[in-house]
Each structure stands twice: as structure tokens, then as C-alpha cells.
Coordinates of C-alpha atoms in Angstrom, one line a residue:
M1 CA 44.3 30.2 40.0
M2 CA 44.5 30.2 36.1
I3 CA 47.8 28.3 36.3
K4 CA 46.3 25.7 38.6
N5 CA 43.3 25.1 36.3
F6 CA 45.6 24.8 33.3
L7 CA 47.8 22.3 35.0
F8 CA 44.6 20.4 36.0
L9 CA 43.5 20.2 32.4
I10 CA 46.9 19.0 31.3
V11 CA 46.9 16.2 33.9
C12 CA 43.3 15.1 33.2
L13 CA 43.0 15.5 29.4
P14 CA 45.0 12.4 28.5
A15 CA 42.7 10.3 30.7
V16 CA 39.7 11.6 28.9
V17 CA 41.1 11.1 25.4
T18 CA 42.5 7.6 26.1
A19 CA 39.6 6.2 28.2
Q20 CA 38.7 2.8 26.7
Q21 CA 35.3 1.3 26.4
S22 CA 34.9 -2.5 26.2
A23 CA 32.5 -4.5 24.0
D24 CA 31.9 -8.1 23.1
I25 CA 31.9 -7.5 19.4
L26 CA 33.2 -4.4 17.6
I27 CA 32.4 -4.0 13.9
R28 CA 34.7 -1.5 12.2
N29 CA 34.8 0.3 8.9
G30 CA 31.4 -0.9 7.6
K31 CA 28.9 0.8 5.2
L32 CA 26.1 1.1 7.7
I33 CA 22.5 0.9 6.5
D34 CA 20.4 1.5 9.6
G35 CA 17.1 0.2 8.4
T36 CA 15.3 3.6 8.3
G37 CA 15.7 3.9 4.5
N38 CA 18.3 6.6 4.9
S39 CA 21.5 6.4 2.9
W40 CA 24.4 4.3 4.1
F41 CA 27.3 5.9 6.0
Y42 CA 30.7 4.7 7.2
G43 CA 30.9 3.8 10.8
D44 CA 31.6 1.3 13.6
V45 CA 29.1 -0.7 15.8
A46 CA 29.8 -1.9 19.3
V47 CA 27.8 -4.8 20.8
K48 CA 27.7 -5.9 24.5
N49 CA 25.4 -8.2 26.4
G50 CA 23.2 -8.7 23.4
K51 CA 22.6 -5.0 22.7
I52 CA 24.0 -2.4 20.4
I53 CA 25.8 0.0 22.8
A54 CA 27.4 2.5 20.4
I55 CA 27.5 3.5 16.7
G56 CA 29.9 5.9 15.0
K57 CA 33.6 6.4 14.9
L58 CA 34.5 4.3 17.9
T59 CA 38.2 4.8 18.2
N60 CA 38.1 4.4 22.0
Y61 CA 36.5 0.9 21.9
T62 CA 38.1 -2.5 22.4
A63 CA 36.3 -5.9 22.0
T64 CA 36.8 -9.6 22.5
K65 CA 35.9 -10.0 18.8
V66 CA 36.8 -7.3 16.2
I67 CA 35.3 -7.6 12.7
D68 CA 36.8 -5.6 9.8
A69 CA 33.7 -4.8 7.7
K70 CA 35.6 -2.8 5.1
K71 CA 33.7 -2.8 1.7
L72 CA 30.8 -4.7 3.4
I73 CA 27.3 -3.6 4.3
V74 CA 26.3 -3.7 7.9
A75 CA 22.5 -3.8 8.4
P76 CA 19.9 -5.0 10.9
G77 CA 19.1 -8.6 10.8
F78 CA 16.3 -9.4 8.3
I79 CA 12.8 -10.2 9.6
D80 CA 10.9 -12.8 7.6
V81 CA 7.2 -12.0 8.2
H82 CA 5.7 -15.1 6.7
G83 CA 7.0 -18.4 7.9
H84 CA 5.7 -21.9 8.7
I85 CA 8.3 -23.3 11.0
E86 CA 6.2 -24.9 13.7
G87 CA 7.6 -28.4 13.2
G88 CA 10.8 -27.9 11.3
I89 CA 12.5 -25.6 13.8
F90 CA 12.6 -28.4 16.4
E91 CA 14.1 -30.8 13.9
Q92 CA 16.6 -28.3 12.5
P93 CA 17.1 -25.7 15.3
T94 CA 20.1 -24.1 13.5
A95 CA 17.7 -23.0 10.7
D96 CA 20.5 -22.9 8.2
N97 CA 18.2 -22.0 5.3
Y98 CA 17.1 -18.8 7.0
I99 CA 20.5 -17.9 8.6
Y100 CA 22.4 -18.2 5.3
D101 CA 19.8 -15.9 3.7
G102 CA 20.4 -13.2 6.3
V103 CA 17.2 -13.8 8.4
T104 CA 17.5 -13.4 12.1
T105 CA 13.8 -13.4 13.0
V106 CA 10.8 -15.3 11.6
V107 CA 7.1 -14.7 12.2
T108 CA 5.4 -18.0 12.0
G109 CA 1.7 -19.1 12.4
N110 CA 0.7 -17.8 9.0
C111 CA -2.1 -18.8 6.6
G112 CA -4.4 -19.8 9.5
G113 CA -2.1 -22.5 10.8
S114 CA -0.3 -22.2 14.1
A115 CA 0.8 -24.3 17.0
P116 CA -2.3 -25.4 18.9
N117 CA -0.9 -24.2 22.3
L118 CA 1.1 -21.0 21.8
K119 CA 2.2 -20.7 25.4
R120 CA 3.8 -24.1 25.2
F121 CA 5.2 -23.4 21.7
L122 CA 6.9 -20.2 22.8
L123 CA 8.3 -21.8 25.9
R124 CA 9.7 -24.6 23.8
I125 CA 11.4 -22.0 21.6
D126 CA 13.0 -20.4 24.6
S127 CA 14.2 -23.7 25.9
L128 CA 15.4 -24.8 22.5
H129 CA 17.3 -21.6 21.7
P130 CA 17.3 -22.0 17.9
S131 CA 19.6 -19.9 15.8
I132 CA 16.8 -17.5 14.9
N133 CA 14.3 -15.5 16.9
V134 CA 10.7 -16.6 16.6
A135 CA 7.4 -14.7 16.9
T136 CA 4.0 -16.2 16.1
L137 CA 0.5 -15.4 15.0
V138 CA -2.5 -17.5 16.1
G139 CA -4.1 -19.4 13.3
H140 CA -7.8 -19.2 12.5
N141 CA -7.8 -22.7 11.0
T142 CA -6.2 -24.1 14.1
V143 CA -8.7 -22.4 16.3
R144 CA -11.7 -23.4 14.2
E145 CA -10.6 -27.1 14.1
Q146 CA -10.3 -27.2 17.8
V147 CA -13.9 -26.0 18.2
M148 CA -15.7 -27.2 15.1
K149 CA -13.4 -29.9 13.6
R150 CA -13.5 -29.7 9.8
D151 CA -17.2 -29.1 9.5
N152 CA -18.6 -27.2 6.5
R153 CA -20.9 -24.8 8.3
L154 CA -21.0 -21.6 10.2
P155 CA -20.5 -21.5 14.0
S156 CA -23.2 -21.3 16.6
A157 CA -23.1 -18.3 18.9
A158 CA -21.5 -20.4 21.6
E159 CA -18.9 -21.8 19.2
Q160 CA -18.0 -18.2 18.0
R161 CA -17.6 -17.1 21.6
K162 CA -15.3 -20.1 22.3
M163 CA -13.2 -19.3 19.2
D164 CA -13.0 -15.7 20.2
S165 CA -11.9 -16.7 23.7
L166 CA -9.1 -19.0 22.2
V167 CA -7.8 -16.1 20.2
E168 CA -7.8 -13.8 23.2
W169 CA -5.9 -16.4 25.3
A170 CA -3.4 -16.8 22.4
M171 CA -2.8 -13.1 22.4
K172 CA -2.2 -13.2 26.2
D173 CA 0.2 -16.0 25.6
G174 CA 2.3 -13.9 23.3
A175 CA 0.8 -14.0 19.8
V176 CA 1.4 -10.9 17.6
G177 CA -2.0 -11.2 15.9
L178 CA -4.5 -13.4 14.0
S179 CA -3.8 -15.2 10.7
T180 CA -6.3 -16.7 8.3
G181 CA -5.9 -19.1 5.4
L182 CA -9.2 -18.7 3.7
I183 CA -8.3 -21.0 0.9
Y184 CA -7.7 -23.9 3.2
I185 CA -10.0 -26.3 5.1
P186 CA -11.7 -25.5 7.5
G187 CA -11.0 -21.8 7.2
A188 CA -12.6 -21.7 3.7
F189 CA -16.0 -22.5 5.4
A190 CA -16.0 -19.4 7.4
N191 CA -17.8 -16.2 6.4
T192 CA -16.5 -12.7 6.8
A193 CA -18.5 -12.1 10.0
E194 CA -16.8 -15.0 11.7
V195 CA -13.4 -13.6 10.8
V196 CA -14.3 -10.1 11.9
S197 CA -15.3 -11.4 15.3
L198 CA -11.9 -13.2 15.7
A199 CA -10.0 -10.2 14.4
K200 CA -11.8 -8.0 17.0
A201 CA -10.7 -10.5 19.7
A202 CA -7.0 -10.1 18.5
G203 CA -7.5 -6.3 18.2
R204 CA -8.5 -6.0 21.9
Y205 CA -4.9 -7.0 22.7
N206 CA -3.2 -4.9 20.0
G207 CA -2.9 -7.7 17.5
I208 CA -2.9 -7.4 13.7
Y209 CA -4.8 -9.4 11.1
A210 CA -2.7 -11.3 8.5
S211 CA -4.5 -13.1 5.8
H212 CA -3.9 -15.6 3.1
I213 CA -6.9 -14.3 1.2
R214 CA -9.7 -16.5 -0.3
N215 CA -8.5 -16.2 -3.8
E216 CA -5.3 -14.9 -5.5
E217 CA -6.4 -15.5 -9.1
N218 CA -9.7 -14.7 -10.8
N219 CA -11.5 -13.5 -7.7
A220 CA -8.5 -11.7 -6.1
V221 CA -10.3 -8.3 -6.1
E222 CA -13.2 -9.6 -4.0
A223 CA -10.7 -11.4 -1.7
I224 CA -8.6 -8.3 -1.1
N225 CA -11.6 -6.3 -0.5
E226 CA -12.7 -8.8 2.1
A227 CA -9.4 -8.5 3.9
I228 CA -9.6 -4.8 4.0
Q229 CA -13.2 -5.0 5.2
V230 CA -12.1 -7.2 8.1
G231 CA -9.6 -4.6 9.0
K232 CA -12.1 -1.8 8.9
E233 CA -14.9 -3.6 10.9
A234 CA -12.5 -4.9 13.5
N235 CA -10.4 -1.7 13.5
V236 CA -7.1 -3.6 13.3
P237 CA -4.0 -3.3 11.0
V238 CA -4.1 -5.7 8.0
Q239 CA -1.3 -7.7 6.4
I240 CA -2.1 -9.4 3.1
S241 CA 0.1 -12.4 2.8
H242 CA 2.3 -13.4 -0.3
F243 CA 0.6 -10.8 -2.4
K244 CA 0.3 -12.0 -6.0
I245 CA -1.9 -12.4 -9.0
G246 CA -2.0 -15.9 -10.4
G247 CA -3.5 -17.6 -13.5
R248 CA -2.4 -16.8 -17.1
G249 CA -5.7 -14.9 -17.7
N250 CA -4.9 -12.5 -14.8
W251 CA -1.4 -11.6 -15.8
G252 CA -0.9 -7.8 -15.9
K253 CA -3.7 -7.1 -13.4
S254 CA -1.4 -6.4 -10.4
H255 CA -2.0 -2.7 -10.9
I256 CA -5.7 -3.3 -10.1
T257 CA -5.2 -5.5 -7.1
L258 CA -2.4 -3.4 -5.6
G259 CA -4.5 -0.3 -6.3
L260 CA -7.0 -1.6 -3.7
V261 CA -4.3 -1.6 -1.1
Q262 CA -3.1 1.9 -2.1
Q263 CA -6.7 3.3 -1.9
A264 CA -7.2 1.8 1.5
R265 CA -4.1 3.4 2.8
K266 CA -5.1 6.8 1.3
E267 CA -8.4 6.4 3.3
G268 CA -6.4 5.9 6.5
W269 CA -6.4 2.2 6.9
D270 CA -3.2 0.4 7.9
V271 CA -2.9 -2.2 5.1
T272 CA 0.4 -3.6 4.1
I273 CA 1.6 -6.7 2.1
D274 CA 4.4 -9.2 1.9
Q275 CA 5.8 -11.1 -1.1
Y276 CA 8.3 -13.7 -2.2
P277 CA 10.3 -12.9 -5.3
Y278 CA 9.3 -15.8 -7.6
T279 CA 6.8 -16.5 -10.4
A280 CA 5.7 -19.7 -8.8
S281 CA 3.7 -20.4 -5.6
S282 CA 3.7 -23.4 -3.4
T283 CA 0.9 -25.1 -1.5
N284 CA -0.9 -28.5 -1.3
L285 CA -2.4 -30.4 -4.2
G286 CA -5.8 -30.4 -2.5
V287 CA -6.5 -26.8 -3.5
R288 CA -7.1 -28.0 -7.0
L289 CA -10.3 -29.6 -5.8
P290 CA -13.4 -27.6 -4.9
E291 CA -13.6 -26.7 -1.2
W292 CA -16.7 -28.6 -0.4
A293 CA -15.0 -31.8 -1.6
L294 CA -12.4 -31.5 1.2
A295 CA -14.8 -31.2 4.2
G296 CA -14.6 -33.6 7.1
G297 CA -11.1 -35.1 6.7
Q298 CA -9.4 -37.8 4.7
D299 CA -12.0 -40.5 5.2
S300 CA -14.8 -38.1 3.9
I301 CA -12.6 -37.1 0.9
K302 CA -12.1 -40.8 0.0
T303 CA -15.8 -41.5 0.3
R304 CA -16.7 -38.6 -2.1
L305 CA -14.0 -39.7 -4.6
H306 CA -15.3 -43.2 -4.6
N307 CA -18.8 -42.0 -5.5
P308 CA -19.0 -41.8 -9.3
T309 CA -21.6 -39.0 -9.4
I310 CA -19.7 -36.9 -6.8
R311 CA -16.4 -37.6 -8.5
A312 CA -17.7 -36.5 -11.8
Q313 CA -18.9 -33.2 -10.2
I314 CA -15.5 -32.7 -8.6
K315 CA -13.7 -33.2 -11.9
K316 CA -16.2 -30.9 -13.7
E317 CA -15.4 -28.0 -11.2
M318 CA -11.6 -28.7 -11.4
L319 CA -11.7 -28.3 -15.2
E320 CA -13.8 -25.2 -15.0
Q321 CA -11.2 -23.7 -12.6
L322 CA -8.4 -24.7 -15.1
H323 CA -10.3 -23.0 -17.9
R324 CA -10.7 -19.8 -15.9
Y325 CA -7.0 -19.7 -15.2
K326 CA -6.5 -20.1 -19.0
F327 CA -4.2 -23.1 -18.7
K328 CA -4.6 -25.9 -21.2
N329 CA -3.4 -28.6 -18.8
Y330 CA -1.7 -29.1 -15.4
S331 CA 1.8 -28.8 -16.6
Y332 CA 2.2 -25.7 -14.4
A333 CA 1.7 -27.9 -11.3
V334 CA 4.9 -29.6 -10.1
V335 CA 5.2 -32.0 -7.2
A336 CA 7.5 -30.9 -4.4
S337 CA 6.9 -33.8 -2.1
Y338 CA 4.7 -36.9 -2.5
A339 CA 5.0 -39.4 0.3
P340 CA 3.6 -42.5 -1.4
D341 CA 6.1 -42.3 -4.3
S342 CA 9.1 -40.0 -4.1
N343 CA 9.7 -40.7 -7.8
Y344 CA 7.0 -38.1 -8.5
N345 CA 9.0 -35.3 -6.8
G346 CA 10.1 -32.7 -9.3
K347 CA 7.6 -33.9 -12.0
S348 CA 4.6 -32.0 -13.3
I349 CA 1.1 -33.5 -13.1
T350 CA 1.2 -33.8 -16.9
E351 CA 4.4 -35.9 -16.7
I352 CA 3.0 -38.0 -13.9
N353 CA -0.2 -38.6 -15.9
K354 CA 1.9 -39.8 -18.8
L355 CA 3.8 -42.2 -16.4
M356 CA 0.5 -43.6 -15.4
G357 CA -0.2 -44.5 -19.1
R358 CA -3.1 -42.0 -19.4
K359 CA -4.0 -39.9 -22.3
A360 CA -2.4 -36.4 -22.5
K361 CA -5.7 -34.5 -21.8
A362 CA -6.6 -32.3 -18.9
S363 CA -9.6 -34.5 -18.0
Y364 CA -7.2 -37.5 -17.4
E365 CA -4.8 -35.2 -15.5
A366 CA -7.7 -34.3 -13.2
E367 CA -8.2 -38.0 -12.5
T368 CA -4.5 -38.3 -11.7
I369 CA -4.8 -35.4 -9.2
M370 CA -7.8 -37.0 -7.5
D371 CA -6.0 -40.3 -7.2
M372 CA -3.0 -38.5 -5.5
V373 CA -5.3 -36.6 -3.2
E374 CA -7.0 -39.8 -2.2
K375 CA -3.6 -41.2 -1.2
G376 CA -2.9 -38.2 1.1
G377 CA -2.1 -35.5 -1.4
A378 CA 1.2 -33.7 -2.1
Q379 CA 3.1 -30.5 -1.6
M380 CA 3.2 -28.6 -4.9
V381 CA 4.9 -25.8 -6.8
Y382 CA 2.6 -23.9 -9.1
H383 CA 4.2 -21.9 -12.0
S384 CA 1.3 -19.6 -12.4
M385 CA 2.6 -16.0 -12.2
N386 CA 4.2 -13.4 -14.4
E387 CA 7.6 -11.7 -13.8
E388 CA 6.3 -8.2 -14.6
D389 CA 3.6 -8.5 -11.9
V390 CA 6.2 -9.7 -9.4
K391 CA 8.3 -6.6 -10.2
Y392 CA 5.3 -4.2 -10.0
I393 CA 4.2 -5.5 -6.6
M394 CA 7.8 -5.4 -5.4
Q395 CA 8.1 -1.7 -6.1
Y396 CA 5.4 -0.9 -3.6
P397 CA 7.0 0.8 -0.5
F398 CA 4.8 -1.1 2.0
C399 CA 5.7 -4.6 0.7
M400 CA 7.8 -6.8 3.0
A401 CA 9.8 -10.0 2.4
G402 CA 8.3 -13.3 3.4
A403 CA 9.6 -16.7 2.1
D404 CA 6.5 -18.6 3.0
A405 CA 8.7 -21.5 4.1
G406 CA 9.5 -23.9 6.8
V407 CA 12.9 -25.3 7.9
P408 CA 13.6 -28.0 5.3
I409 CA 15.7 -31.0 5.8
P410 CA 18.5 -30.7 3.2
G411 CA 18.0 -33.1 0.3
K412 CA 14.4 -34.1 1.2
G413 CA 11.9 -33.5 -1.6
I414 CA 12.0 -30.7 -4.2
P415 CA 10.7 -27.8 -2.3
H416 CA 10.2 -24.2 -3.6
P417 CA 13.5 -22.4 -3.7
R418 CA 12.0 -19.5 -1.8
G419 CA 12.8 -21.3 1.4
Y420 CA 16.5 -20.9 0.8
G421 CA 16.9 -17.8 -1.3
T422 CA 14.2 -15.1 -0.8
N423 CA 16.3 -12.3 0.7
A424 CA 19.4 -12.9 -1.4
R425 CA 17.3 -13.0 -4.5
I426 CA 15.8 -9.6 -3.8
L427 CA 19.2 -8.1 -3.0
G428 CA 20.9 -9.7 -6.0
R429 CA 18.5 -10.1 -8.8
Y430 CA 16.1 -7.3 -8.1
V431 CA 18.2 -4.6 -6.3
R432 CA 21.6 -5.1 -7.9
E433 CA 20.7 -6.3 -11.3
A434 CA 17.1 -5.1 -12.1
K435 CA 17.3 -2.0 -9.9
V436 CA 13.7 -2.4 -8.9
M437 CA 14.6 -0.4 -5.7
S438 CA 17.6 0.9 -3.9
L439 CA 19.6 -1.2 -1.4
E440 CA 18.6 1.1 1.5
E441 CA 14.9 0.7 0.6
A442 CA 15.1 -3.1 0.3
I443 CA 16.7 -3.3 3.7
R444 CA 14.1 -1.0 5.2
R445 CA 11.4 -3.4 4.0
M446 CA 13.3 -6.4 5.5
T447 CA 13.9 -4.8 8.8
S448 CA 12.2 -1.7 10.3
L449 CA 9.0 -1.9 8.3
A450 CA 8.5 -5.6 9.4
A451 CA 9.4 -4.8 13.0
Q452 CA 7.0 -1.9 13.1
K453 CA 4.1 -3.9 11.6
F454 CA 4.5 -7.0 13.8
Q455 CA 5.4 -4.9 16.9
L456 CA 8.9 -6.3 17.5
K457 CA 9.9 -3.2 19.4
D458 CA 13.6 -3.8 19.9
R459 CA 14.4 -5.1 16.4
G460 CA 14.8 -3.8 12.9
L461 CA 17.2 -0.9 13.4
L462 CA 20.9 -0.2 13.9
K463 CA 20.4 2.0 16.9
E464 CA 21.9 2.2 20.4
G465 CA 19.8 0.1 22.8
M466 CA 18.3 -2.2 20.2
A467 CA 18.9 -5.9 20.2
A468 CA 22.1 -6.8 18.4
D469 CA 20.6 -8.7 15.4
M470 CA 22.8 -7.8 12.4
V471 CA 23.9 -9.0 8.9
I472 CA 27.2 -8.1 7.3
F473 CA 27.4 -8.9 3.6
D474 CA 29.0 -8.1 0.2
E475 CA 26.4 -6.2 -1.8
N476 CA 28.2 -7.3 -5.0
E477 CA 28.3 -11.0 -4.2
V478 CA 25.1 -11.7 -2.3
T479 CA 23.2 -14.3 -4.5
D480 CA 20.5 -16.9 -4.2
K481 CA 21.7 -20.3 -5.4
A482 CA 18.5 -22.3 -4.9
T483 CA 16.7 -23.2 -8.1
F484 CA 13.4 -25.0 -8.8
E485 CA 15.4 -28.0 -10.1
Q486 CA 18.0 -28.0 -7.3
P487 CA 16.4 -26.0 -4.4
H488 CA 18.6 -27.3 -1.5
Q489 CA 21.3 -24.7 -2.0
Y490 CA 22.2 -21.9 0.5
S491 CA 22.5 -18.3 -0.4
V492 CA 26.0 -16.8 -0.5
G493 CA 27.5 -13.4 0.3
F494 CA 26.5 -13.1 4.0
Q495 CA 29.9 -13.0 5.8
Y496 CA 28.7 -12.5 9.3
I497 CA 25.4 -12.9 11.1
V498 CA 24.8 -11.7 14.7
V499 CA 21.7 -12.8 16.7
N500 CA 21.2 -11.3 20.1
G501 CA 24.9 -10.3 20.2
K502 CA 26.3 -13.8 19.3
L503 CA 28.1 -14.7 16.1
V504 CA 25.9 -17.3 14.3
V505 CA 27.8 -16.9 11.0
E506 CA 31.5 -16.1 10.8
D507 CA 33.5 -15.9 7.6
G508 CA 30.5 -17.2 5.7
K509 CA 30.1 -20.4 7.9
H510 CA 27.4 -21.3 10.4
T511 CA 29.1 -21.4 13.8
Q512 CA 26.3 -23.7 15.2
V513 CA 25.6 -21.0 17.8
R514 CA 21.9 -21.0 18.8
S515 CA 21.2 -17.6 20.4
G516 CA 17.6 -17.0 19.2
I517 CA 14.7 -16.4 21.5
A518 CA 10.9 -16.3 21.5
L519 CA 9.6 -12.8 20.7
Y520 CA 6.3 -12.1 22.4
G521 CA 3.4 -9.9 21.3
P522 CA 2.2 -6.8 23.1
A523 CA -0.4 -8.5 25.3
K524 CA 1.9 -11.1 26.9
L525 CA 1.0 -11.6 30.5

């Protein structure tokens, strides 16, 4: 009997040892960083049917496509938690600016602005199949404008119920939560109680609350406290968007503002933040005017600006704001895109004021701003932050990456470079050069932390059974190329990008593959 068993083992053993497994993609010899924050390890990754099917020393695997990742990092695809891609993704479905920056998933609908019909939007994404995955929040400003237009008042009880209902339906349609842009019209006209009610509506369906807070400069403390208060009263997780402290007079106060978030977490509240790694922000020119001056739409704005008394009051408040920020003039404000005259693109308000033949004084520059707003406004870049604050905020372990960008048309305007280089800049400038954090920690923030917060349950980790979204890059070469002067430049160093098991970047070049899908929130019916 023993001889028979021995012969049986001899006959069968070679079959066990040499049994081959097949995969669509096999990545060999990589330095694997799995997204948990743990140290890298050498290994192989097998992908089949859009999923990761095996990780380790996979000597018994064959594949249609084999990638030698020797000396390269293999990590989960990056998740950008703060996007504005509603329009641009349909014009540029390859999303090259994100893909070349290692991003495989974008959460859009931020700052209170989302597609008005999220069911239709997500269905269009699934039909389009862009190169990236897309999840979305439902925007407070969008909902408020549907119910109350741009009125500067509080809602009636019936209007509040209608807005709450729209948020609930958006959650059922697949939103991952509610966003606010409390610096923008009409969201700026809402009080905290209105926002709490909407956050409760999202919370009933497991959504989060993501906020562009009311003020990121002189009144940042009050604004952060309001966001935390909304989370407490609605009992929902909070995400504070593009966390920063702006205005020269506020430089160095990031330890105070970040301390509010740290204290909230110590008390048991789920409060996290995101950041782009630059000392300049980007938003519209209209925010330089007082909120009340922007109520009612463009016709109402023009009427106010044509009234000498009201115009004088607007200018007075603009200059008071400038004084509080401790800027002498508007040279920190640079035009990214101005439709009436593209010659203004890339120039500061101070320079444009001079081109108009006006005196080099802040009061005349305020007039120039009002003239431009009357003609439709502009997209701006504001150089108002401090590098040390950026670094201090970046060190916080619950800070994610968010470019706060759309999908730009290459060569159009002078947009903020964050739309092209956010992740590469973190990995190159702040991880490799400044050593603000380890590579493993940076990747955790870009992957599993983001997936956990926004409930993208099959993303963010190198793990068997997870969706095969992956980046393969050279940690010594990954670099952002986009600058404020020449922003339309793609990041370099990402050799391969895999989205849902398909190669979207191969040997550093976009393959034009579009394998992205819509990612739905927890309440999707």
C-alpha cells in the first residue's frame, strides 16, 4: 500500500507543480505598495476580467500581456476626491490630464455644483466610458437654484422639504453625499440650519457632507466650526474641501485651523480634509465682490453696478476685504480665462488695470474688476497662500489629494496647473525632495483613505478581488511639468495605468482606451 501511494505522488506531483493559471495582465517584479500604508514588498500581480485575482510570487501564471515592473512602484490607482468634470469629461473623455497624473477615479460634484440630474449624468458616464471612473456628490447650489433660483433669502418650510427631497432622490440615483459651496451664489445665502437639513437627507442614505466652507481666509475658524457643526447635528461624516489658509495676514495660522479638525476627531467625529499642493487657489472673479451684490443673476449684477451709490458701496467692501487680507493691490489675482478678451489670460488685475490706462491704485483696480464682472467675469488664479502652511497641512494623516480641477482643453486659457500635476507634484516635490511624508503614506492618502471616505468599496487597495485600477511608476522620475506660466503640460513618470483591468497608459503613452465606469453611492436603487 505504501509503494502504491508513493507512486501515486510521483505521478501526480508534476501536475500540481506545473499547473498554469491564466490572466489578462501579469505584472512581474514590482515594488508593491498596497495602499494600506504598509511598507512596499516585491511581488507580482495578476489581473483577469477587470479584477485583481492574485498577488505574490506568481511563477505559475501566464498572461496575454506581461509587464516587467522591475525598479518600478506598483500601487492602486489614485482617487481624486475633488473634481469638477461635469462638462469637460464629455468633451475630453480620455481625461488625459488626470490619467497622466496617475488618477483612475474622480469624485465630482464638489463645491455645491453638480449635474442637475444625477441619474442621467451617471448613465451618460456609463454610456460614454471615459478613461477614468467617475463618482459624484449632489451639489447644494444646484439643488437650491432648482427650487429658489438665485434669491437672497432663507427657504420656506415647503422649499426646504423640496430641497431635502431632491437630495434624497440624488442619493437614490447614486450620489456619494452632499456638497456645499458656501462662498458661491446661491449657497452663500443659506444659513447653517438649511445645510443641516440637507445633510440629514444625505445621511439617511449613508452619504457624507463635503464642504467648500464659507471662508478660507480671515474667518476660516468660524467656517470650519460650521462644517463640523453640520456633521454633528446631521450625524454624518465631514470632508472639508481644499483645506487652506489664505490672505497674507493669515499666514502661519494653519496650526489653528487644522487644530479644529484634530480636536473634532479626538471627540469622535469623522472629519477629514483634502488639499492641492500649491500656494495659489483658483475660482471665479466674482468672489472679490460682496455676496449680496451677486444675487439674482447677471442682469441684477449689472443693474447694481450701474447704480453709482450701490457701486460705491461694492467698491468700499471690496477694498475692506483687500485690507483684511493685507494685500496692497490685486497683483495676487491672475486671470486664467476671460472670454471677452483672451489677451487678459495670464495677466494680473494690476497689469490689466495698467493696460486700461488707469492709475496704479487698488481703488482703480477694484473698478477694473467690477467692469470685468459686468461682462461675465473670469476664471482666476489667486496667489494668496504660504508654502509652510501647505506643508503643515499636508503632514496631517487624514488629508487626501484633490486637484479641484476639470478636464481642460489643451492650450485653452491659462488654468491652474493643479489640473495637470497634483499627484505627481506630491510624489516628486513633497515626498521625494522635501520628505514631508513617506511614499507609502502618500499613496495611502491617494487610494485607500479616499476610497474609505467616499465609500468606493472595491477601489483603493492592491488586494485579491478588488477592481484592477493600478498605477506603475518610477518613484525617482515622477514629476509635475505644469507651471503657472505654462500649465498645459502632462506629468511624467507614470509608465503604465490600468483602469478596470485595461491598459490605459502603456510605456508612458495614453492608449486611448476608455474603460472607466460610473461608481455609485451606497443608496443606489
